[in-house]
Amino acid sequence: MSRISLSKKHNKPESDVRHMVGELVESLARRYDAKAVWEGDSSVKIDHSRLSGRLDILPGEVRVDVKLGMLAGAFKGKIESELRKALDEKLS
């Protein structure tokens, strides 16, 4: 099982980051037909038959940890690149 761990630093207000992350998660959930559930105000759990993960909003930072199943593992580079690009676009 492959893993993707990303971190993106930011200097935006937490409420703005929460909104941006919400948009990002909704977009990814639609695109990959995944289920996204907020756990409190600062964490989102993502589930799909081929991957699972969570996104955590911390002071000054957003962290993404994803576990890829065997089939999704073949696309690790592409998935990681798309996640990194999306974080950069939303938080830069």
XYZ file of N, CA and C in Angstrom:
276
model
N 0.847 -1.184 0.000
C 0.000 0.000 0.000
C 0.888 1.240 0.000
N 0.648 2.128 -0.933
C 1.405 3.374 -1.055
C 0.772 4.466 -0.205
N 1.599 5.426 0.177
C 1.127 6.564 0.966
C 1.581 7.861 0.308
N 0.758 8.874 0.498
C 1.110 10.235 0.092
C 0.946 11.111 1.322
N 1.990 11.848 1.660
C 1.928 12.802 2.770
C 2.426 14.147 2.259
N 1.568 15.141 2.348
C 1.898 16.486 1.893
C 1.610 17.489 2.999
N 2.333 18.584 2.959
C 2.104 19.666 3.902
C 2.264 20.978 3.149
N 1.362 21.913 3.410
C 1.432 23.225 2.761
C 1.303 24.303 3.826
N 2.319 25.126 3.943
C 2.291 26.237 4.896
C 1.481 27.384 4.295
N 0.871 28.176 5.168
C 0.094 29.329 4.710
C 0.089 30.388 5.804
N -0.358 31.576 5.454
C -0.485 32.657 6.441
C -1.871 33.287 6.369
N -2.845 32.471 6.059
C -4.224 32.941 5.903
C -5.019 32.690 7.189
N -6.099 33.449 7.404
C -6.967 33.205 8.567
C -7.586 31.805 8.488
N -7.739 31.182 9.643
C -8.247 29.808 9.689
C -9.608 29.665 9.013
N -10.484 30.654 9.175
C -11.811 30.560 8.552
C -11.704 30.556 7.025
N -10.778 31.348 6.473
C -10.562 31.349 5.024
C -10.012 30.005 4.557
N -9.070 29.468 5.323
C -8.468 28.179 4.973
C -9.526 27.083 5.015
N -10.374 27.111 6.025
C -11.440 26.107 6.139
C -12.353 26.160 4.905
N -12.680 27.362 4.468
C -13.521 27.528 3.274
C -12.802 26.997 2.027
N -11.536 27.350 1.864
C -10.764 26.899 0.706
C -10.614 25.378 0.698
N -10.337 24.815 1.859
C -10.199 23.360 1.975
C -11.533 22.690 1.669
N -12.622 23.274 2.140
C -13.943 22.727 1.846
C -14.207 22.663 0.352
N -13.856 23.731 -0.363
C -14.021 23.745 -1.821
C -13.153 22.681 -2.479
N -11.921 22.568 -2.019
C -10.995 21.582 -2.570
C -11.511 20.163 -2.351
N -11.945 19.877 -1.139
C -12.433 18.537 -0.807
C -13.683 18.200 -1.613
N -14.606 19.147 -1.734
C -15.819 18.901 -2.527
C -15.469 18.603 -3.982
N -14.543 19.353 -4.532
C -14.126 19.144 -5.915
C -13.491 17.766 -6.099
N -12.591 17.400 -5.204
C -11.937 16.090 -5.303
C -12.927 14.951 -5.086
N -13.849 15.131 -4.149
C -14.847 14.082 -3.881
C -15.719 13.845 -5.108
N -16.129 14.920 -5.766
C -16.923 14.768 -6.996
C -16.106 14.105 -8.102
N -14.895 14.567 -8.257
C -14.050 14.064 -9.346
C -13.738 12.578 -9.199
N -13.491 12.144 -7.967
C -13.094 10.753 -7.739
C -14.202 9.911 -7.123
N -15.409 10.452 -7.063
C -16.548 9.733 -6.492
C -16.218 9.198 -5.095
N -15.652 10.061 -4.281
C -15.252 9.700 -2.921
C -16.215 10.323 -1.918
N -16.182 9.812 -0.715
C -17.001 10.349 0.369
C -16.096 11.189 1.270
N -16.504 12.419 1.530
C -15.741 13.318 2.396
C -16.612 13.729 3.573
N -16.092 13.540 4.787
C -16.841 13.853 6.000
C -15.962 14.703 6.917
N -16.491 15.857 7.310
C -15.784 16.706 8.271
C -15.832 16.054 9.644
N -14.698 16.046 10.323
C -14.601 15.584 11.706
C -14.201 16.798 12.536
N -15.177 17.465 13.101
C -14.909 18.716 13.791
C -14.729 19.839 12.784
N -14.047 20.903 13.212
C -13.857 22.070 12.348
C -12.566 22.039 11.546
N -11.675 21.096 11.857
C -10.356 21.188 11.238
C -9.841 19.903 10.593
N -10.682 18.904 10.432
C -10.245 17.662 9.788
C -11.331 17.130 8.866
N -10.889 16.596 7.739
C -11.807 15.972 6.786
C -11.293 14.565 6.513
N -12.179 13.600 6.643
C -11.840 12.214 6.329
C -12.386 11.910 4.941
N -11.555 11.272 4.114
C -11.932 10.956 2.742
C -11.863 9.445 2.554
N -12.938 8.872 2.026
C -12.981 7.430 1.791
C -13.419 7.126 0.371
N -12.779 6.139 -0.192
C -13.089 5.633 -1.528
C -12.645 4.180 -1.536
N -13.171 3.401 -2.432
C -12.801 1.988 -2.470
C -11.314 1.787 -2.767
N -10.662 2.753 -3.405
C -9.251 2.606 -3.769
C -8.296 3.462 -2.951
N -8.848 4.325 -2.100
C -7.978 5.156 -1.274
C -8.725 5.647 -0.048
N -7.957 6.040 0.942
C -8.537 6.677 2.125
C -7.530 7.703 2.617
N -8.027 8.694 3.322
C -7.100 9.698 3.809
C -7.776 10.734 4.672
N -6.972 11.687 5.071
C -7.499 12.792 5.863
C -6.713 14.051 5.544
N -7.391 15.150 5.749
C -6.819 16.459 5.541
C -7.024 17.225 6.836
N -5.937 17.731 7.407
C -5.995 18.431 8.689
C -5.576 19.883 8.525
N -6.387 20.773 9.081
C -6.084 22.202 9.090
C -5.450 22.516 10.437
N -4.196 22.940 10.395
C -3.451 23.301 11.597
C -3.117 24.787 11.520
N -2.761 25.410 12.627
C -2.366 26.820 12.558
C -1.170 26.999 11.612
N -1.377 27.714 10.527
C -0.309 27.995 9.585
C 0.056 26.867 8.640
N -0.725 25.804 8.631
C -0.352 24.644 7.815
C -1.570 23.768 7.517
N -1.552 23.132 6.352
C -2.544 22.119 6.000
C -1.773 20.846 5.681
N -2.200 19.734 6.272
C -1.551 18.440 6.030
C -2.524 17.491 5.356
N -1.994 16.730 4.415
C -2.777 15.722 3.704
C -2.045 14.392 3.824
N -2.761 13.364 4.265
C -2.221 12.008 4.341
C -3.197 11.085 3.639
N -2.697 10.354 2.645
C -3.548 9.474 1.844
C -2.905 8.095 1.760
N -3.723 7.065 1.952
C -3.297 5.682 1.735
C -3.938 5.221 0.435
N -3.116 4.739 -0.471
C -3.599 4.296 -1.772
C -3.672 2.777 -1.809
N -4.760 2.267 -2.329
C -4.877 0.832 -2.538
C -3.972 0.400 -3.682
N -3.951 -0.889 -3.949
C -3.045 -1.427 -4.960
C -3.273 -0.798 -6.338
N -4.516 -0.692 -6.757
C -4.790 -0.117 -8.079
C -4.439 1.365 -8.134
N -4.821 2.109 -7.116
C -4.531 3.548 -7.093
C -3.037 3.804 -6.944
N -2.323 2.866 -6.314
C -0.884 3.018 -6.134
C -0.140 3.174 -7.447
N -0.678 2.602 -8.502
C -0.056 2.732 -9.820
C -0.089 4.177 -10.319
N -0.985 4.980 -9.765
C -1.129 6.377 -10.171
C -0.653 7.337 -9.086
N 0.193 6.861 -8.185
C 0.640 7.677 -7.055
C 1.222 9.014 -7.509
N 2.104 8.992 -8.484
C 2.740 10.225 -8.948
C 1.736 11.244 -9.450
N 0.782 10.787 -10.227
C -0.235 11.693 -10.778
C -1.131 12.238 -9.669
N -1.565 11.369 -8.754
C -2.436 11.800 -7.656
C -1.704 12.800 -6.773
N -0.445 12.505 -6.443
C 0.340 13.409 -5.599
C 0.532 14.761 -6.278
N 0.811 14.744 -7.565
C 0.989 15.985 -8.315
C -0.290 16.819 -8.324
N -1.429 16.176 -8.527
C -2.710 16.891 -8.530
C -3.027 17.474 -7.157
N -2.756 16.714 -6.097
C -2.997 17.226 -4.742
C -2.098 18.423 -4.450
N -0.823 18.305 -4.793
C 0.127 19.399 -4.547
C -0.297 20.660 -5.311
N -0.687 20.490 -6.571
C -1.128 21.628 -7.390
C -2.374 22.274 -6.793
N -3.333 21.458 -6.362
C -4.569 21.990 -5.779
C -4.276 22.758 -4.491
N -3.399 22.230 -3.642
C -3.035 22.936 -2.409
C -2.350 24.259 -2.735
N -1.437 24.232 -3.690
C -0.741 25.462 -4.078
C -1.717 26.512 -4.598
N -2.658 26.090 -5.433
C -3.629 27.038 -5.995
C -4.529 27.633 -4.921
N -4.952 26.820 -3.972
C -5.886 27.290 -2.945
C -5.202 28.098 -1.849
N -3.959 27.760 -1.508
C -3.349 28.346 -0.313
C -2.198 29.308 -0.579
N -1.805 29.496 -1.820
C -0.686 30.411 -2.101
C -1.165 31.837 -2.240
